[in-house]
CSV table of C-alpha atoms in Angstrom, one decimal:
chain,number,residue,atom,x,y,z
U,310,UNK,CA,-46.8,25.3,19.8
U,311,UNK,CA,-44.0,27.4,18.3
U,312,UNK,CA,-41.9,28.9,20.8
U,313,UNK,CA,-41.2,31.8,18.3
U,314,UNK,CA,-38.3,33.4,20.8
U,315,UNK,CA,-36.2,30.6,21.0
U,316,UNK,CA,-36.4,29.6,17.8
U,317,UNK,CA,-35.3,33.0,15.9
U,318,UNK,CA,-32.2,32.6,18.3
U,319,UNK,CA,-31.0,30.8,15.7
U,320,UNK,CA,-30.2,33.0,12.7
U,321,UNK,CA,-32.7,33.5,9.8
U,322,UNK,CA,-30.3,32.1,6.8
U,323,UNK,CA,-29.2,29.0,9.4
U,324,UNK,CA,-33.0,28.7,10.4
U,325,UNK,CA,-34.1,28.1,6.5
U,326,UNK,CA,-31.0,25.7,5.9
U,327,UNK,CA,-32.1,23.7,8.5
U,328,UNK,CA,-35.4,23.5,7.4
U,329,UNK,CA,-34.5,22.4,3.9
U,330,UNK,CA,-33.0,19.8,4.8
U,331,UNK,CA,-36.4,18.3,6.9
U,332,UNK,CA,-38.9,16.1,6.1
U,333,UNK,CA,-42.1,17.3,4.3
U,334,UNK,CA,-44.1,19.0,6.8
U,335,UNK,CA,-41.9,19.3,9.3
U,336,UNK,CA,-40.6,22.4,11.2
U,337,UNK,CA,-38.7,23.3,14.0
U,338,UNK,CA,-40.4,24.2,17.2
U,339,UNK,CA,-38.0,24.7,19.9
U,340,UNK,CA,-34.4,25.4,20.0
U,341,UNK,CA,-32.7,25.0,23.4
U,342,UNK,CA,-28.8,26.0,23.8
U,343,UNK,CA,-26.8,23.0,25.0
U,344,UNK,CA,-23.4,24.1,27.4
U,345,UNK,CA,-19.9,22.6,27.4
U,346,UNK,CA,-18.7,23.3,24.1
U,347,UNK,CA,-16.1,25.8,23.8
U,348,UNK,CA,-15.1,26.3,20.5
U,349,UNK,CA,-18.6,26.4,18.8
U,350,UNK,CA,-22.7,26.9,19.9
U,351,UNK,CA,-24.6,23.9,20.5
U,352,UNK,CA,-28.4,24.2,20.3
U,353,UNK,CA,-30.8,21.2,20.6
U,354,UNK,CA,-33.3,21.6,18.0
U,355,UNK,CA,-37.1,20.2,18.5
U,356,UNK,CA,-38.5,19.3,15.1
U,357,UNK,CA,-42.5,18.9,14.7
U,358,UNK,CA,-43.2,16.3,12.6
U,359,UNK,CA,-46.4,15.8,10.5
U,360,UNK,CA,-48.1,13.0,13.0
U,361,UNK,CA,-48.3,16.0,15.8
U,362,UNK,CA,-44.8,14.2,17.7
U,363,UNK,CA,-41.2,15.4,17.9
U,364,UNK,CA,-37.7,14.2,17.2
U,365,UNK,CA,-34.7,16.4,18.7
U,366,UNK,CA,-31.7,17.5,15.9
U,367,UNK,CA,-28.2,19.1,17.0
U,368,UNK,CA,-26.6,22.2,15.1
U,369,UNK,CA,-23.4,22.9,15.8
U,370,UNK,CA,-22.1,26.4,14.6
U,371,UNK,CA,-19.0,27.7,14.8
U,372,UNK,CA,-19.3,31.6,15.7
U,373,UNK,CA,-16.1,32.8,16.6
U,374,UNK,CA,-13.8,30.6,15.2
U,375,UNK,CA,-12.0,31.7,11.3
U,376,UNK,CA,-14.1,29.9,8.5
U,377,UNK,CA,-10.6,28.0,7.4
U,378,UNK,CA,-10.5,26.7,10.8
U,379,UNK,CA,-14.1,25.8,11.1
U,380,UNK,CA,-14.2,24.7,8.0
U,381,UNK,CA,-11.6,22.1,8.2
U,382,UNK,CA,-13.0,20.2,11.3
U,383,UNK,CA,-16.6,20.4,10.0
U,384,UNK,CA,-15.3,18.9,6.9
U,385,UNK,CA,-13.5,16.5,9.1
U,386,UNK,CA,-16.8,15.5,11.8
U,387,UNK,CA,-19.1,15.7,8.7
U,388,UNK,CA,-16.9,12.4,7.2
U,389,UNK,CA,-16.0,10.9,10.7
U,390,UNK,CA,-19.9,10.8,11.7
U,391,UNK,CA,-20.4,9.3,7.9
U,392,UNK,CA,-17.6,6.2,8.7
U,393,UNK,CA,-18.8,6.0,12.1
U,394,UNK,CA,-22.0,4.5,10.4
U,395,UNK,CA,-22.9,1.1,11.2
U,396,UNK,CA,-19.5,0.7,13.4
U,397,UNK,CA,-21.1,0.2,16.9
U,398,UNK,CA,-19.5,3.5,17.8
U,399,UNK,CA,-22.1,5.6,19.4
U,400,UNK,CA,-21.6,8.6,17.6
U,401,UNK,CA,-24.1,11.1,15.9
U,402,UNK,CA,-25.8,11.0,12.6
U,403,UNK,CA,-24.9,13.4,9.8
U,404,UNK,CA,-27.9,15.0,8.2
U,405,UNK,CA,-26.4,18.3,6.7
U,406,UNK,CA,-23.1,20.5,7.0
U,407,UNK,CA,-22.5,23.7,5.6
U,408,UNK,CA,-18.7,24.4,6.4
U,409,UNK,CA,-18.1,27.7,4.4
U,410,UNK,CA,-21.2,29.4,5.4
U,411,UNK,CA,-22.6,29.3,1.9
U,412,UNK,CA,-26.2,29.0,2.8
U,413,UNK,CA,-26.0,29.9,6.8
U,414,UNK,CA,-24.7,32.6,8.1
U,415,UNK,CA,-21.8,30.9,10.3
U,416,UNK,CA,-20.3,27.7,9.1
U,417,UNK,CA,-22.7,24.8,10.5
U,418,UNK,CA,-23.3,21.0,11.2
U,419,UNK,CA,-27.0,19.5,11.3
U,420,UNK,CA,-26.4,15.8,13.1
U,421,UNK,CA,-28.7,13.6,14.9
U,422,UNK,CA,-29.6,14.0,18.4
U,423,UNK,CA,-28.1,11.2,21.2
U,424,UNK,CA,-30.0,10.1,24.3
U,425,UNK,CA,-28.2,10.5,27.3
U,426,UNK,CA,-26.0,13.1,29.0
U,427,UNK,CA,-22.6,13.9,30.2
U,428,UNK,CA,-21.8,12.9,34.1
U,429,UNK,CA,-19.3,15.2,35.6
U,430,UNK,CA,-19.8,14.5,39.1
U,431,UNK,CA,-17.7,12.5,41.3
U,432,UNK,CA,-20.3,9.7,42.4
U,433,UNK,CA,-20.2,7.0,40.5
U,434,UNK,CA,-17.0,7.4,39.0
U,435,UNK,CA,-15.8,3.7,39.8
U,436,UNK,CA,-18.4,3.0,37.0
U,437,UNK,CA,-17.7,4.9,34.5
U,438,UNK,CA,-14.3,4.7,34.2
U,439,UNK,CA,-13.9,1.0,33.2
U,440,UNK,CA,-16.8,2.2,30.8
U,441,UNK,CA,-14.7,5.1,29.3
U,442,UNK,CA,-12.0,2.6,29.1
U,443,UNK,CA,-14.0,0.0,26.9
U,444,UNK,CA,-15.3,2.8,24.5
U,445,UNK,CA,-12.2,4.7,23.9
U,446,UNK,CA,-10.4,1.3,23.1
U,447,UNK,CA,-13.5,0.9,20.4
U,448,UNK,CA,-12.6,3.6,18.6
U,449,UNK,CA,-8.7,2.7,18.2
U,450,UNK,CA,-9.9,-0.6,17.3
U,451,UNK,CA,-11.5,0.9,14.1
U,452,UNK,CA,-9.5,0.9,10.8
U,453,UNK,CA,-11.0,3.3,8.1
U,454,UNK,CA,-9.9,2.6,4.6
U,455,UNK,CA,-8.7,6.0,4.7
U,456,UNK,CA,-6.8,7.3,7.4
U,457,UNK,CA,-7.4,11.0,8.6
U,458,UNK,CA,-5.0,13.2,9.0
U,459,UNK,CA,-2.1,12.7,11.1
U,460,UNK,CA,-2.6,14.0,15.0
U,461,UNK,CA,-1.4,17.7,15.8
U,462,UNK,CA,0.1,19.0,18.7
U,463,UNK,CA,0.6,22.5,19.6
U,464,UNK,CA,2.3,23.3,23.0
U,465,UNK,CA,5.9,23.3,23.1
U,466,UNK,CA,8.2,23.9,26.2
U,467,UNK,CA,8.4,27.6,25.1
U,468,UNK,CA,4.4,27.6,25.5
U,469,UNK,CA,3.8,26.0,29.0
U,470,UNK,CA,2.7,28.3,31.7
U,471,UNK,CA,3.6,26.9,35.1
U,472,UNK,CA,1.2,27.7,37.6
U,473,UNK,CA,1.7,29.8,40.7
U,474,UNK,CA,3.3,28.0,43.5
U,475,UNK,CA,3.6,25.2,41.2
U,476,UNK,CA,6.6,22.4,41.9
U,477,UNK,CA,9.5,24.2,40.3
U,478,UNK,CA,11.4,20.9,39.9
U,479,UNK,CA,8.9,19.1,38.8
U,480,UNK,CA,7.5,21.5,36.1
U,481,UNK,CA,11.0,22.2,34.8
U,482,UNK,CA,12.0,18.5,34.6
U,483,UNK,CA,8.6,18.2,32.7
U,484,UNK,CA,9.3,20.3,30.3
U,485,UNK,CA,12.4,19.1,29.2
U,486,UNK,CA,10.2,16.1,28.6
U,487,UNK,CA,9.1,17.5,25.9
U,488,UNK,CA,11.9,19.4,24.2
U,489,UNK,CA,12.7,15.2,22.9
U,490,UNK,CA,11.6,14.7,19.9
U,491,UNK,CA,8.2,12.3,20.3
U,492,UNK,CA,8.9,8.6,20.7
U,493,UNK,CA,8.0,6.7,17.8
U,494,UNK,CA,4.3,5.2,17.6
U,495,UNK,CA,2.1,2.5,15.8
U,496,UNK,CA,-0.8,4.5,14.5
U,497,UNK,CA,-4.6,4.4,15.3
U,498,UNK,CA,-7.8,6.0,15.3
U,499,UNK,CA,-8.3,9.0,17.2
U,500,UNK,CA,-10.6,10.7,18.8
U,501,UNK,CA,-8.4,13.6,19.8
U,502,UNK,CA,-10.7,15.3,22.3
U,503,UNK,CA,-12.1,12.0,24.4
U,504,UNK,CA,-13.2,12.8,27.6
U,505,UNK,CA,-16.2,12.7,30.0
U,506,UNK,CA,-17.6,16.0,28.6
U,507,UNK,CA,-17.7,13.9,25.2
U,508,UNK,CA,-19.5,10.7,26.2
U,509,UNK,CA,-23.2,10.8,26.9
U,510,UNK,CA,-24.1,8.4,29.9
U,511,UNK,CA,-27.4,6.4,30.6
U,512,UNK,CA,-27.8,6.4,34.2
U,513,UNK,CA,-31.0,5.1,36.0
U,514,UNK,CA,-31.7,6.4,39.0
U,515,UNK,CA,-32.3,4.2,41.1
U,516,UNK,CA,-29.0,1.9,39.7
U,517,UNK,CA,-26.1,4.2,39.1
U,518,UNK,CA,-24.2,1.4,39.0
U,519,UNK,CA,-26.2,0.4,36.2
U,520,UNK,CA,-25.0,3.3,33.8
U,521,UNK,CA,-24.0,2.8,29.9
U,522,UNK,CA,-22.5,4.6,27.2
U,523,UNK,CA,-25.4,6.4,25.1
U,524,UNK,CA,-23.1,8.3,22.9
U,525,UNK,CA,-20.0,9.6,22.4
U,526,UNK,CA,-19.7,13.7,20.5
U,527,UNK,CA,-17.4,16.1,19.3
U,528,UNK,CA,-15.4,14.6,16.4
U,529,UNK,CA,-14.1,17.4,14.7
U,530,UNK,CA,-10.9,16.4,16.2
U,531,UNK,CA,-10.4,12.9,14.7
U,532,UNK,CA,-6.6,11.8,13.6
U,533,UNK,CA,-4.2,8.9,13.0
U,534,UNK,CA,-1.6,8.4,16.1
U,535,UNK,CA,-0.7,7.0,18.9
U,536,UNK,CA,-3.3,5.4,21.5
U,537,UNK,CA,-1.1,7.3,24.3
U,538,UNK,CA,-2.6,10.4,23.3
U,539,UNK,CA,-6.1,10.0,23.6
U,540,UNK,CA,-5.7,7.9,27.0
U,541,UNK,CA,-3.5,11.1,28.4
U,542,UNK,CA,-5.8,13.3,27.3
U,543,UNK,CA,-8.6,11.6,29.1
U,544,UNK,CA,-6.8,10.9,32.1
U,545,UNK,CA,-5.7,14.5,32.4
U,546,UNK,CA,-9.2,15.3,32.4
U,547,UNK,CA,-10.1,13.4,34.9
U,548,UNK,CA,-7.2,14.5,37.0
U,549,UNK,CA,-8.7,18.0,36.6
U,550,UNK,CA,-12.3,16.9,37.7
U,551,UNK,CA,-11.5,14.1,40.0
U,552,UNK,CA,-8.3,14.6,41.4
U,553,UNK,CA,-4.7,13.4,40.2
U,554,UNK,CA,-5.2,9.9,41.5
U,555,UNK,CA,-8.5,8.8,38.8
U,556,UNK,CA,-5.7,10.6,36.2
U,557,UNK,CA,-3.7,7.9,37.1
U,558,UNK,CA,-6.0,5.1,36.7
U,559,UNK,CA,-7.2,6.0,33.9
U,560,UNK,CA,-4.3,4.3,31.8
U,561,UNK,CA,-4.8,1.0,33.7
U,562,UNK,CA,-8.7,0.4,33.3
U,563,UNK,CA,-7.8,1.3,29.5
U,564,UNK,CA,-5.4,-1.5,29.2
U,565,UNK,CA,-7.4,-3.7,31.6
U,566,UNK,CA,-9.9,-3.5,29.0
U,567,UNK,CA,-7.5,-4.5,26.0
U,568,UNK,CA,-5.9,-1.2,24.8
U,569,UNK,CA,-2.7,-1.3,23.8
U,570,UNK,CA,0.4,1.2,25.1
U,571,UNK,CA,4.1,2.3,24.3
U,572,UNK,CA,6.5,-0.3,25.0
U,573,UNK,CA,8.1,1.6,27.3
U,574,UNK,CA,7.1,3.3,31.0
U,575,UNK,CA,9.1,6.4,29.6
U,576,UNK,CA,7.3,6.3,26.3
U,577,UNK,CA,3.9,6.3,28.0
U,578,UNK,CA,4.7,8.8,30.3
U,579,UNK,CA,6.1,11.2,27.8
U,580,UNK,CA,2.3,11.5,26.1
U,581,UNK,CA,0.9,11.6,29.2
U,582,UNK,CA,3.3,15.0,30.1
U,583,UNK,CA,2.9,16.6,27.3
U,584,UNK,CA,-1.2,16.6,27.5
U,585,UNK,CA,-0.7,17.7,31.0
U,586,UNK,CA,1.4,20.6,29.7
U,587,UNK,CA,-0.6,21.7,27.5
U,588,UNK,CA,-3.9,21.8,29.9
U,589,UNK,CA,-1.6,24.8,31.9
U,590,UNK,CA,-2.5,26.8,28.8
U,591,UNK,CA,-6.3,26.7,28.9
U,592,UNK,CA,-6.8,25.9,32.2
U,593,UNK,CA,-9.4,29.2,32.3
U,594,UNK,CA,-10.9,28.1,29.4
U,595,UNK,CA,-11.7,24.6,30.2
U,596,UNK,CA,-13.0,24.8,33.5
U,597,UNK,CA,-15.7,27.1,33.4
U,598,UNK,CA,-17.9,24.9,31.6
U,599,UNK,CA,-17.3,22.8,34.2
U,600,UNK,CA,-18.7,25.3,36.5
U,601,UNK,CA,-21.5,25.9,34.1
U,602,UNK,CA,-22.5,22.5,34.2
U,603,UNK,CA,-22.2,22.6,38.2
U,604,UNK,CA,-18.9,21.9,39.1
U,605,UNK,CA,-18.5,25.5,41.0
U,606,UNK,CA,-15.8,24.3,43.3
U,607,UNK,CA,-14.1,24.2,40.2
U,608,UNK,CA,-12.4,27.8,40.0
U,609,UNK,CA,-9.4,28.3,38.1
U,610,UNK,CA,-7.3,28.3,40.7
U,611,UNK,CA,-8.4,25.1,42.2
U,612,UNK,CA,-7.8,23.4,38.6
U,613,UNK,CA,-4.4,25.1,38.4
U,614,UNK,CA,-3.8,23.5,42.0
U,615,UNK,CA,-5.1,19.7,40.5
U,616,UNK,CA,-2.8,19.9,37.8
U,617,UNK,CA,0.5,21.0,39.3
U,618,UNK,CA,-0.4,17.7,41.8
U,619,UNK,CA,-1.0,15.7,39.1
U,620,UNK,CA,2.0,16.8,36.8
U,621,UNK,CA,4.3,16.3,40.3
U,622,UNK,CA,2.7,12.8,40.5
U,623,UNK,CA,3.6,12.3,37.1
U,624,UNK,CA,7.2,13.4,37.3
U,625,UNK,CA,7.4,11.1,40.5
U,626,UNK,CA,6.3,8.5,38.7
U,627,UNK,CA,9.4,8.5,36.5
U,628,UNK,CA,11.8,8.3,39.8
């Protein structure tokens, strides 16, 4: 039955898009709003097929984001889930994307729907570590005959916000870190925005230990540069969810399982920094769906707190 409701929740003009682009006799059913995303609404999307059963679409819209913006990384996830195709990357399916709101009324991506879901808690993180590891070294194994665009990054020592309380040494030293121009870098394929709230596990129950990689989401992001910066973005996540310790081991289990680094200690920690740096901008931002997904220890302040420990361990690190 038509849970009429939750389905107009989903605008008229986006609502008949979406249904142009189903099989015969098919229809949408349900729509159920998915949390975590930040930039753009997520909605699951049950479609009733003509044999009485169901299959599950995603549509991504982006609502409050400019249509230049939105449109360029739709454009960008609508041809990263098409190369993705057939790679052994667990990534969505494209079915439909509409990125200058010509037909819906915000600018929209219609993609397949992955099993599995994203683990944030802190039991069973031994596991999925080396896991995140293997995939994200996966994806920089990939060489597309045409390389996306070259990675951006957007906080500069003029832009950092150093928490209250923070290690004044530390953060000051840090930021000189990244007044030097960036250390030179062999390319690869990005994700840009890989981290536990963009990989969907499979974890039985009764074997945690047993847990897999279902899917990995979000690719609006995708660039060409250096492996560093996905690995610091990840670990910097963790740091933030797990504590500055799992930040730190993130780089290892990535090159335990084969990825490749900079040369150099300095050169590795310099990505590492200036992903750090740049979470002190957002940290508001990026933690409450954290708390939305259950995480309520999780408050600003206490993710302000886990990154001036994990910049200080950082700078440390460095001697």
């Amino acid at each position: 039955m038509t849970n009429h409701d939750e389905v107009t929740a989903v605008r008229p003009s986006t609502l008949a898009w979406v249904s142009r682009h189903l099989e015969a006799g098919e229809r949408v059913v349900r729509t159920e709003a998915l949390h975590g995303g930040i930039t753009a609404e997520m909605r699951r999307l049950t479609i009733g097929t003509r044999d009485g059963g169901t299959r599950d679409l995603v549509l991504r819209t982006f609502v409050t984001v400019d249509v230049e913006h939105a449109e360029d990384g739709l454009n960008r996830e609508a041809d990263t889930l098409t190369l993705l195709t057939g790679t052994g990357v667990p990534a969505p399916g494209l079915v439909a994307v509409d990125p200058t709101a010509a037909q819906c009324e915000y600018p929209s991506l219609l993609m397949t729907h992955l099993p599995g879901r994203t683990v944030l808690d802190d039991e069973g993180l031994e596991t999925r570590v080396p896991l995140l590891a293997r995939q994200l070294v996966a994806i920089h194994a990939l060489r597309p005959a045409e390389r996306p665009r070259k990675y951006v990054t957007l906080t500069t020592a003029d832009t950092v916000v150093t928490p209250k309380g923070a290690d004044a040494a530390a953060w000051a030293a840090a930021i000189d870190m990244i007044r030097k121009p960036a250390p030179s870098y062999e390319g690869r394929f990005l994700h840009r925005d890989f981290h536990p709230g963009n990989v969907l596990f499979d974890v039985p129950p009764p074997r945690p230990a047993d847990a897999r990689i279902a899917g990995v989401v979000d690719w609006a992001g995708t660039s060409w540069g250096p492996t560093d910066l996905d690995v610091a973005h990840c670990s910097t996540n963790l740091a933030l969810l797990h504590g500055p310790a799992w930040g730190l081991r993130f780089a290892e289990a990535y090159e335990e399982a084969g990825g490749v680094l900079a040369a150099t200690a300095s050169e590795r920690l310099y990505w590492r920094v200036r992903d750090g740096l740049a979470f002190s901008e957002e940290v508001q931002v990026v933690s409450q769906p954290w708390r939305e997904a259950g995480r309520t220890e999780l408050t600003t302040r206490a993710v302000e707190e886990r990154l001036d420990a994990y910049v200080t361990a950082l700078m440390d690190a460095l001697g």
